[in-house]
Amino acid sequence: MRIAVLGAGSLGTIAGAYIAAGGQDVELIDVYQAHVDALNETGAKITGTTDFHAEVKAITPENMSGVYDLVLLLTKQLYNHSILQDLLPFLNDQSTVLSLQNGIPEEQVASIVGRERVVAGSVEFGATFIKPGVSELTTEFNRFKEYAFQIGELTGEVTERIEQIKKILDLVGGTHISTNLVGTKWSKLLINNAFSGLSAALNTEFGGVLDHEISVESAVHIADETIKVAHANGVEFADMGGFDIASLEVKSEKDIPERIQTLRDIMRSSRLLKASMLQDLEKKRKTEIDYINGVIPRLALEKGIPTPYNDMVVSLVKHAEETKELPVFDSNIKFFEELNN
Ligand SMILES: NC(=O)C1=CN([C@@H]2O[C@H](COP(=O)(O)OP(=O)(O)OC[C@H]3O[C@@H](n4cnc5c(N)ncnc54)[C@H](OP(=O)(O)O)[C@@H]3O)[C@@H](O)[C@H]2O)C=CC1
Ligand SMILES: CC(C)(CO)C(=O)C(=O)O
């Protein structure tokens, strides 16, 4: 099977390294020439909660050729339209595109590459790009080996191709097949909304969100808004890492201390994670905020559900994008303090 990792950044470097080390025919495709050169010359190095090295083959998109049987889509959602159009000549009827981006991009991906070709999933580990050739794994290694991906067919069927893709991703980390893909993507969206959104809006790692009383309470409210909007839109959450995400709903104010403790427990192995949106702000780039926290106010509008915490995250992250200045924790936490009171 000929595999492409399209977008070999923070995550793609890690996925590509382990797939190559597993003996698969895989190309890491990225526009960053210095990174592609380093990958070819010195291999892919994974630091952080592990220390791993693998020889890989990397190319820039102009050097793509032939047909890929499986493409792991790991570029940012912002550029899907042009990246997927450019991918079309390298797909045939049997090719599969595995959409692993955060958010819920599957309908857009299907509209460009064709529904039959699309399978999707969520990535449950964190990665930070360090320098050309090097990416850091930020999730505890044992957790990564147990819960790295949830993947599924758009129809929820357990097909031969999804089982085959599971075998390939198992070379990277623990991979589980979901029969409720929409629920899987929404469960990941909830974690992104609560933790990646606040990590970017407050310029801190997930541990920083968990440790401060105001930010952790805000994470509880962001999760709650996400659950209420999801339920109003007919979404049933899938378990994530064996945890029932819907149980984070706040039914009354009295639930809040317990929800805070639950978040601290379930996110303990993710304290080092730095949101990919924060990594974008550091590079003075646009983030995926419209496809992450931004999804909630859009869907809430027609249902009449208030979403002040997600709105605040969107507004603070967009402000940082516009000014190209990193958020300051001590200043931005005050906006959440006002919401909590
Ligand atoms: N990092 C994380 O912890 C997680 C990220 N995700 C999701 O995974 C996806 C990828 O995230 P992440 O790895 O952080 O992103 P990165 O920005 O680190 O990686 C994306 C890579 O794609 C490259 N790229 C841009 N345009 C093209 C193109 N036309 N062809 C090939 N490569 C291209 C970028 O190069 P350049 O930078 O030079 O533009 C970059 O190296 C996102 O949707 C994110 O939400 C999900 C879970 C965890
Ligand atoms: C939550 C995290 C870090 C990894 O799962 C992520 O998805 C992101 O920030 O983009």
Short mmCIF file of N, CA and C and ligand atoms in Angstrom, two decimals, residues 102 123-126 188 191-192 196 206 273-277, ligand 2:
data_model
loop_
_atom_site.label_atom_id
_atom_site.label_comp_id
_atom_site.label_asym_id
_atom_site.label_seq_id
_atom_site.Cartn_x
_atom_site.Cartn_y
_atom_site.Cartn_z
N ASN A 102 -8.69 18.41 13.28
CA ASN A 102 -9.64 18.79 14.32
C ASN A 102 -10.85 19.46 13.69
N VAL A 123 -7.63 12.61 16.49
CA VAL A 123 -6.30 12.35 17.03
C VAL A 123 -6.37 12.71 18.51
N GLU A 124 -5.95 11.77 19.34
CA GLU A 124 -6.12 11.99 20.79
C GLU A 124 -4.80 12.25 21.50
N PHE A 125 -3.76 12.57 20.71
CA PHE A 125 -2.50 12.92 21.37
C PHE A 125 -2.04 14.30 20.89
N GLY A 126 -1.09 14.88 21.61
CA GLY A 126 -0.62 16.22 21.27
C GLY A 126 0.79 16.19 20.74
N LYS A 188 -13.94 14.98 20.38
CA LYS A 188 -12.64 15.65 20.24
C LYS A 188 -12.84 17.17 20.16
N ILE A 191 -13.06 18.64 23.59
CA ILE A 191 -11.75 18.79 24.25
C ILE A 191 -11.00 19.97 23.64
N ASN A 192 -11.07 20.08 22.31
CA ASN A 192 -10.41 21.22 21.66
C ASN A 192 -11.03 22.54 22.13
N SER A 196 -7.91 23.45 23.96
CA SER A 196 -7.10 24.13 22.94
C SER A 196 -7.53 25.59 22.86
N PHE A 206 -1.91 23.00 28.57
CA PHE A 206 -3.15 22.51 29.20
C PHE A 206 -3.02 22.50 30.72
N LEU A 273 0.47 19.49 26.93
CA LEU A 273 -0.03 19.82 25.60
C LEU A 273 -0.13 21.32 25.39
N LYS A 274 0.34 21.71 24.22
CA LYS A 274 0.20 23.11 23.81
C LYS A 274 -0.68 23.08 22.57
N ALA A 275 -1.80 23.81 22.59
CA ALA A 275 -2.74 23.74 21.47
C ALA A 275 -2.06 24.07 20.16
N SER A 276 -2.47 23.33 19.10
CA SER A 276 -1.89 23.68 17.79
C SER A 276 -2.29 25.10 17.41
N MET A 277 -3.43 25.60 17.93
CA MET A 277 -3.81 27.00 17.64
C MET A 277 -2.82 27.98 18.30
C1 LIG B 2 -5.92 18.63 22.13
C2 LIG B 2 -4.76 18.59 21.17
C3 LIG B 2 -3.53 19.28 21.67
C4 LIG B 2 -4.32 17.12 21.03
O1 LIG B 2 -5.22 16.15 21.03
C5 LIG B 2 -5.22 19.16 19.88
O2 LIG B 2 -5.98 18.56 19.20
C6 LIG B 2 -4.85 20.51 19.42
O3 LIG B 2 -4.53 21.39 20.22
O4 LIG B 2 -4.94 20.76 18.21
#
